[in-house]
XYZ file of C-alpha atoms in Angstrom:
509
model
C 0.036 0.206 -0.067
C 1.094 3.535 -0.819
C 1.727 5.709 1.807
C -0.458 8.553 -0.168
C -2.431 9.990 2.733
C 0.892 10.382 5.085
C 2.074 12.066 2.079
C -0.326 14.666 1.707
C -0.701 14.914 5.113
C 3.379 16.258 5.428
C 2.448 18.341 2.609
C -0.462 20.490 2.388
C -1.477 19.870 6.095
C 2.375 20.469 8.070
C 3.738 22.478 4.611
C 7.460 20.037 4.017
C 8.975 20.114 1.436
C 9.467 17.073 -0.971
C 13.227 15.869 0.373
C 11.260 16.072 4.335
C 8.636 14.393 3.197
C 11.188 12.165 1.121
C 13.073 11.511 4.767
C 9.452 11.037 6.734
C 8.213 8.241 4.409
C 10.990 6.591 3.382
C 10.394 6.936 0.008
C 12.565 8.239 -2.980
C 11.789 12.832 -3.715
C 10.430 12.018 -7.268
C 8.106 9.770 -5.880
C 6.823 11.900 -3.779
C 6.493 15.025 -6.780
C 5.224 11.597 -8.112
C 2.398 11.305 -5.749
C 1.746 14.979 -5.417
C 1.675 15.622 -9.571
C -0.971 12.514 -9.810
C -2.695 14.370 -6.535
C -3.667 17.675 -8.395
C -4.126 15.977 -11.961
C -7.115 13.762 -9.724
C -8.686 17.316 -8.248
C -8.113 15.230 -4.972
C -7.876 18.218 -2.046
C -7.021 18.734 1.226
C -8.583 17.650 3.546
C -10.079 14.881 2.163
C -13.723 13.790 2.606
C -14.565 11.393 6.127
C -15.276 8.400 3.476
C -11.749 8.988 1.389
C -9.360 6.197 2.527
C -6.080 4.593 1.557
C -7.725 2.358 -1.145
C -10.273 5.378 -2.557
C -7.136 7.609 -2.841
C -4.701 5.073 -4.922
C -8.114 4.360 -7.324
C -7.973 8.260 -8.151
C -4.527 8.430 -8.263
C -3.443 5.513 -10.068
C -6.172 3.670 -12.414
C -5.410 0.681 -13.702
C -3.619 1.676 -16.734
C -1.842 -0.863 -19.674
C 0.092 -3.041 -19.568
C 3.506 -2.438 -17.869
C 6.628 -1.230 -19.442
C 9.347 -3.656 -20.538
C 12.412 -3.743 -18.628
C 15.284 -1.919 -20.057
C 17.753 -3.435 -21.851
C 21.047 -4.392 -19.032
C 24.116 -2.978 -20.254
C 27.391 -4.867 -18.453
C 26.218 -5.987 -15.025
C 27.613 -4.548 -12.961
C 28.970 -6.619 -9.226
C 27.090 -6.548 -6.337
C 29.933 -4.260 -3.797
C 28.134 -4.623 -0.657
C 27.690 -8.555 -1.149
C 31.377 -8.970 -2.198
C 33.217 -6.442 1.226
C 30.265 -8.741 3.730
C 31.727 -12.130 2.119
C 35.083 -10.007 2.190
C 35.143 -9.758 6.364
C 33.092 -12.389 7.027
C 35.344 -15.158 5.026
C 39.119 -14.179 6.101
C 40.381 -16.680 3.024
C 38.279 -15.779 0.866
C 39.797 -13.843 -2.665
C 39.237 -11.207 -5.323
C 40.185 -13.657 -7.737
C 37.268 -15.866 -6.523
C 35.393 -13.572 -6.705
C 35.724 -12.236 -9.871
C 36.075 -15.851 -11.227
C 31.767 -17.045 -10.096
C 30.985 -13.246 -11.140
C 32.243 -14.001 -14.914
C 30.661 -17.451 -15.041
C 27.539 -15.848 -14.176
C 27.987 -13.347 -16.166
C 30.424 -14.538 -19.199
C 29.925 -10.333 -20.632
C 31.312 -8.870 -17.426
C 34.593 -6.614 -16.074
C 38.018 -8.157 -16.742
C 39.821 -8.556 -13.138
C 41.681 -6.022 -13.343
C 39.154 -3.334 -14.163
C 36.527 -5.564 -11.477
C 38.344 -5.026 -9.029
C 39.253 -0.984 -10.180
C 35.438 -0.686 -10.521
C 35.335 -2.204 -6.025
C 38.561 -0.380 -4.960
C 36.320 2.555 -6.242
C 32.979 2.072 -4.767
C 34.935 0.852 -1.001
C 36.974 4.254 -0.822
C 33.851 6.248 -0.410
C 32.195 3.956 2.497
C 33.469 6.573 4.805
C 32.124 9.505 3.394
C 30.400 11.648 6.048
C 27.973 13.948 5.307
C 27.134 16.908 6.539
C 24.631 17.445 7.523
C 22.453 21.367 7.218
C 19.838 21.911 9.863
C 17.176 24.310 9.124
C 15.598 26.656 11.456
C 12.668 25.208 13.351
C 13.036 21.808 11.238
C 13.987 19.535 12.957
C 14.200 18.152 17.131
C 16.803 15.120 17.768
C 15.131 13.041 20.927
C 16.925 9.620 22.822
C 17.517 8.405 26.003
C 21.012 8.970 27.726
C 22.078 6.198 28.653
C 23.820 6.829 32.340
C 21.579 7.141 34.608
C 21.332 9.045 37.771
C 20.205 7.362 41.412
C 17.384 8.678 43.809
C 17.360 6.798 47.091
C 14.281 5.952 49.548
C 14.304 8.202 52.598
C 13.420 4.978 54.689
C 15.425 1.838 53.510
C 18.428 3.807 51.582
C 17.963 1.690 48.857
C 18.812 3.571 45.317
C 17.012 3.428 41.881
C 17.774 3.861 38.600
C 16.635 7.310 37.473
C 17.155 6.982 33.296
C 17.241 10.962 31.681
C 15.806 11.888 28.689
C 17.785 14.378 26.392
C 15.809 16.854 23.353
C 18.041 18.382 21.037
C 17.672 21.272 17.853
C 18.947 20.421 14.726
C 19.798 24.171 14.032
C 20.605 25.597 17.541
C 21.645 22.900 19.453
C 19.456 23.881 22.471
C 18.961 21.198 25.135
C 16.356 20.025 26.964
C 16.950 16.603 29.646
C 14.356 15.534 31.969
C 15.100 12.593 34.870
C 11.879 10.287 34.492
C 10.868 7.655 36.933
C 10.939 4.946 33.431
C 11.086 4.770 30.276
C 7.546 3.059 28.862
C 5.252 5.360 26.648
C 3.884 7.918 29.070
C 7.301 9.156 30.234
C 7.973 8.842 26.381
C 5.381 10.963 25.476
C 5.233 13.407 29.032
C 8.651 14.036 28.324
C 8.216 15.528 24.638
C 5.557 17.462 25.754
C 7.674 18.971 28.977
C 10.263 19.549 25.673
C 8.367 21.637 23.498
C 7.106 23.636 26.532
C 11.157 24.254 27.107
C 11.792 25.044 23.176
C 7.931 27.107 23.051
C 7.208 25.469 20.249
C 6.391 22.388 17.845
C 9.365 21.424 15.169
C 8.599 20.270 12.411
C 9.943 16.098 12.273
C 11.195 14.160 15.362
C 14.482 11.761 15.114
C 14.131 9.151 17.585
C 16.100 6.268 17.962
C 14.495 2.969 17.637
C 13.047 2.751 20.928
C 10.172 0.440 21.283
C 8.014 3.414 22.460
C 8.986 5.145 19.567
C 9.125 2.216 16.944
C 7.354 -1.116 17.097
C 9.769 -2.441 14.164
C 12.836 -1.339 13.216
C 13.475 -1.207 9.562
C 16.544 0.313 6.835
C 13.923 1.482 4.489
C 10.527 1.230 5.879
C 9.881 1.416 9.672
C 6.774 0.716 11.492
C 5.125 3.380 13.980
C 5.079 2.616 17.293
C 0.245 3.836 16.975
C 0.264 5.758 19.927
C 3.597 7.960 18.987
C 2.656 7.740 15.954
C -1.233 9.511 16.996
C 0.889 12.037 19.346
C 2.565 13.404 16.159
C -0.505 13.729 14.340
C -2.187 15.920 17.149
C 0.911 18.124 17.805
C 1.099 18.302 13.957
C 5.040 17.086 13.695
C 6.534 14.021 11.054
C 8.944 11.285 12.601
C 11.475 10.191 10.746
C 13.788 7.403 13.021
C 16.989 7.106 11.886
C 18.067 3.956 10.787
C 19.333 0.963 13.153
C 23.174 1.444 14.032
C 23.664 4.666 12.770
C 24.634 6.775 14.929
C 25.396 9.649 12.112
C 21.768 10.024 11.831
C 20.777 12.015 15.100
C 24.625 12.790 15.685
C 23.560 16.295 17.548
C 21.106 14.368 19.571
C 24.371 11.828 20.217
C 26.564 15.175 20.836
C 23.970 16.708 23.271
C 23.745 12.959 25.420
C 27.366 13.560 25.550
C 27.484 16.587 27.113
C 24.466 16.295 29.630
C 26.357 13.099 31.268
C 29.403 15.722 31.380
C 27.703 18.663 32.355
C 25.113 17.391 34.092
C 25.072 13.391 35.278
C 28.886 14.731 36.123
C 28.205 17.413 37.707
C 25.522 15.571 40.010
C 27.492 12.481 40.768
C 28.508 13.768 44.431
C 24.842 14.653 45.014
C 22.205 12.706 46.560
C 18.679 12.792 46.151
C 15.214 11.492 47.541
C 12.965 12.667 44.845
C 12.630 12.807 42.037
C 11.399 16.137 41.239
C 14.222 17.833 43.431
C 16.619 16.152 40.619
C 14.285 17.451 37.754
C 15.201 20.835 39.848
C 18.757 20.355 39.683
C 19.163 19.764 36.241
C 17.256 22.782 35.538
C 19.092 24.426 36.714
C 22.206 22.891 35.064
C 20.672 22.739 32.642
C 20.388 27.111 31.974
C 24.297 27.233 32.461
C 24.552 25.135 29.660
C 22.128 26.564 27.544
C 23.920 29.449 28.160
C 27.439 28.325 27.607
C 29.598 30.071 25.323
C 30.810 27.810 21.519
C 33.667 27.247 21.291
C 34.198 27.667 17.823
C 31.521 30.234 16.912
C 29.735 33.873 18.503
C 26.312 33.123 20.663
C 24.988 30.284 22.490
C 22.781 27.430 22.273
C 20.172 30.141 23.861
C 20.862 33.012 21.678
C 20.732 30.985 18.109
C 17.444 29.008 19.529
C 15.768 32.872 20.309
C 17.183 34.459 16.759
C 16.541 31.159 14.248
C 14.698 27.666 16.056
C 12.484 30.000 18.057
C 10.688 31.968 15.290
C 10.122 28.989 13.301
C 8.743 27.099 15.681
C 4.847 26.138 15.097
C 2.520 27.317 18.883
C 2.157 24.589 20.735
C -1.534 22.811 20.431
C -4.730 24.014 22.652
C -5.812 20.967 23.791
C -4.150 18.267 24.813
C -3.016 14.630 24.577
C -5.226 11.975 25.755
C -2.600 9.657 26.617
C -3.649 6.011 25.298
C -1.129 2.619 24.315
C -1.952 0.834 21.508
C -0.754 -3.377 21.476
C -2.502 -5.724 19.427
C -4.050 -9.675 20.481
C -5.525 -13.043 19.395
C -8.708 -13.487 20.471
C -8.495 -16.537 22.238
C -10.817 -19.519 22.108
C -13.214 -18.274 25.498
C -13.361 -14.457 23.509
C -11.138 -13.104 26.298
C -7.713 -10.728 25.081
C -4.943 -10.800 27.117
C -3.459 -7.901 27.954
C -1.455 -6.331 31.086
C -1.296 -9.573 33.188
C -5.596 -9.288 33.162
C -8.118 -10.521 30.261
C -11.060 -8.716 28.558
C -13.546 -10.124 26.458
C -15.002 -9.245 23.119
C -17.920 -10.585 20.849
C -17.717 -14.626 20.572
C -17.765 -14.545 17.084
C -14.347 -12.882 17.050
C -12.660 -15.932 18.218
C -8.899 -16.532 16.518
C -9.384 -13.255 14.994
C -6.114 -10.282 15.637
C -8.193 -7.274 16.980
C -6.129 -3.962 17.742
C -6.148 -2.709 22.054
C -6.146 0.623 22.558
C -5.877 1.521 26.693
C -5.761 4.216 29.334
C -5.586 4.593 32.614
C -9.232 3.856 32.784
C -10.288 2.214 30.092
C -9.349 -0.478 27.487
C -10.869 -0.204 24.290
C -10.948 -3.373 21.910
C -10.732 -2.896 17.676
C -11.746 -4.766 15.260
C -10.706 -3.291 11.626
C -11.209 -0.632 12.528
C -14.930 -0.893 14.287
C -14.719 -0.510 18.377
C -16.120 -4.448 19.261
C -15.545 -3.448 23.313
C -15.233 -1.248 25.949
C -14.082 -2.424 29.703
C -12.860 -0.435 32.496
C -9.122 -1.068 33.248
C -8.466 -3.511 36.098
C -5.202 -3.200 37.886
C -5.676 -6.473 40.011
C -3.834 -9.893 37.718
C -5.385 -12.754 36.236
C -8.440 -11.365 36.237
C -11.045 -11.870 34.042
C -13.085 -8.878 32.717
C -15.966 -10.132 30.720
C -19.332 -8.736 29.848
C -22.566 -10.413 29.749
C -23.315 -9.671 26.606
C -20.410 -10.852 24.891
C -21.162 -14.879 25.328
C -23.102 -17.380 23.285
C -26.348 -17.098 24.647
C -26.106 -21.480 25.422
C -23.193 -19.648 27.424
C -25.382 -17.149 29.288
C -27.979 -19.495 29.815
C -25.991 -22.111 31.457
C -24.914 -19.588 33.931
C -27.906 -18.616 35.517
C -28.322 -21.885 36.526
C -28.360 -21.582 40.204
C -29.061 -24.395 42.721
C -31.469 -21.467 44.372
C -32.732 -21.363 40.447
C -33.403 -25.665 39.941
C -35.155 -26.077 43.637
C -37.483 -23.169 42.568
C -38.126 -25.048 39.384
C -38.570 -28.130 40.690
C -41.121 -26.738 43.508
C -43.741 -26.273 40.124
C -44.008 -29.968 39.975
C -44.291 -30.785 43.502
C -42.545 -30.033 47.000
C -41.358 -33.676 47.310
C -39.589 -32.931 43.960
C -38.031 -29.578 45.010
C -36.745 -31.491 48.163
C -35.727 -34.888 45.635
C -33.306 -32.114 43.986
C -32.213 -30.184 47.490
C -31.065 -33.826 48.427
C -28.907 -34.332 44.550
C -27.277 -31.070 44.729
C -26.107 -31.770 48.975
C -24.764 -35.095 47.611
C -22.338 -33.706 45.609
C -18.918 -32.381 46.102
C -20.346 -29.166 44.371
C -24.065 -28.338 44.007
C -23.104 -27.890 39.497
C -22.878 -31.249 39.884
C -25.916 -32.984 39.687
C -27.556 -29.881 37.341
C -27.846 -32.587 34.573
C -29.424 -34.947 37.201
C -31.998 -31.942 38.223
C -32.899 -31.657 34.810
C -32.937 -34.837 33.277
C -35.845 -35.476 36.126
C -37.354 -32.105 35.050
C -37.079 -33.826 31.192
C -39.622 -36.881 32.768
C -42.147 -34.494 33.781
C -42.622 -34.476 29.976
C -42.766 -37.499 28.912
C -44.895 -39.101 31.579
C -47.118 -36.926 33.675
C -46.096 -33.959 36.875
C -47.562 -36.057 39.245
C -46.351 -39.295 38.379
C -42.684 -37.515 38.675
C -43.687 -35.869 41.896
C -45.131 -39.351 43.233
C -42.321 -40.999 42.147
C -39.278 -38.544 43.506
C -41.762 -39.384 46.941
C -40.607 -42.399 46.960
C -36.777 -42.028 45.924
C -37.297 -39.593 49.115
C -38.326 -42.436 51.212
C -36.077 -45.524 49.561
C -32.905 -43.691 49.849
C -32.403 -44.189 45.908
C -32.163 -39.769 45.195
C -30.660 -40.517 41.171
C -32.507 -39.744 38.076
C -31.778 -43.564 36.802
C -34.294 -44.566 39.913
C -36.756 -41.660 39.465
C -36.812 -43.195 35.626
C -36.287 -46.809 37.151
C -39.172 -45.951 39.431
C -41.803 -44.339 36.189
C -40.338 -47.043 34.219
C -41.352 -49.772 36.301
C -44.427 -48.041 37.480
C -43.389 -48.061 40.845
C -45.117 -44.534 41.929
C -48.327 -46.163 41.599
C -47.098 -48.481 43.875
C -47.621 -47.993 47.940
C -43.854 -48.096 49.581
C -43.697 -50.652 52.128
C -42.809 -48.943 55.879
C -39.322 -48.790 56.607
C -38.557 -51.958 59.369
C -37.670 -50.228 62.714
C -34.013 -49.900 63.559
C -32.917 -52.727 66.643
C -31.054 -51.361 69.328
C -28.265 -52.596 70.150
C -28.101 -54.813 73.999
C -26.261 -53.050 75.689
C -23.671 -55.360 77.616
C -21.873 -54.782 74.065
C -20.066 -52.171 75.004
C -18.247 -51.681 71.549
C -21.401 -51.423 69.794
C -22.650 -49.029 72.021
C -19.730 -47.207 72.170
C -19.934 -47.156 68.010
C -23.388 -45.514 67.868
C -23.259 -43.117 71.240
């Protein structure tokens, strides 16, 4: 699926240039140009109508065309230089001569050995070339977690826990923000962004995070998957996200330098101080941060604060009017018991979604479950562990009816037949380790009333109580053999054991 909606949003809503849009969407600048040109030709305006989705936009911009173009005639095949370089690094006995022979076997009209080596050496000489990044005013904010942490002590036990340090730096001015947090979870990540925006007094056009899970769900060199919560936060605030490539620290050299500076001028400066609260630590960080931002540059005039005031600040967009509704997104597959597992608990969904993949949107108080963009369930969030949160309407009808069976309901049902039937039901359920184990027998007796008649079942239950045969099969046998119409003989009197039998007397006392 082409990233048409994101290209249109970044161009017409955020007013970004073609190169910025290409970096944000991981596509070529020519592709951005083609998308926008096709949108103009198809009269597709922004914002889109409410009923337009990605598929409809693609159908408008890319209607069915004729047969695909024929591939251009290939000239002499170039060697696969990255593969050659990787193989030479992994196999110490491998030579260029052997690689060239394999290349000529696959490409008989390929380059000769001398030119083959020349091309490879020329390609390899360009590997360490570093691009000098030119940062425009108000364009980028680089964010990352510092490697160093700062200990915070408990006042009562004296045990320390390590507080992570969040660092944000502006691209054009290097103006820096740092903040210690309780953890590195999504809530702390977004809160630090909000505090950084307030410190910078505006919103940048782009944010460049590392491939942390709070920023990128799945890292990829060309097409990373952004964290849905972070993406929604970016849409709410009005900035784009351009993650750094995996294992490419030069993509975010600005924040790498800011992290190093923060560790030297903040973490190291606080090494001899002892903090007992996170607020106390952040107060000390803000004092040192003011000194850092007003420290004069060594190789140019001014300070981080002065350059930010003159260049970055006027180019920033205003802060959003409404705060962001913090919610986390995740995915899960519905289990056979029509529940999804989330945060050590289980939440119900309609039973017809068993085995389907659903999205979970959670806040501090609620858990919403969506299927293909439609909300199918909403629950209050449980803070317990292992608890099943279930709505009755999510159960199948048979499950709801089964859960409505209770011992009192069974006895009340039996009273419609007669008092002896109700007593027999009580006896059947009392004889079981759990009342539910006697439900089937009771239901079978109720069904016998339809086959024979309620008076006969009542008489059969009376006979079963007198004889002690308190089972469904006994009642069925009584009715089948018409014993319910035969009077029951009185049970013989129980003989009293002789008193001279000491052992027996002790037993019956």
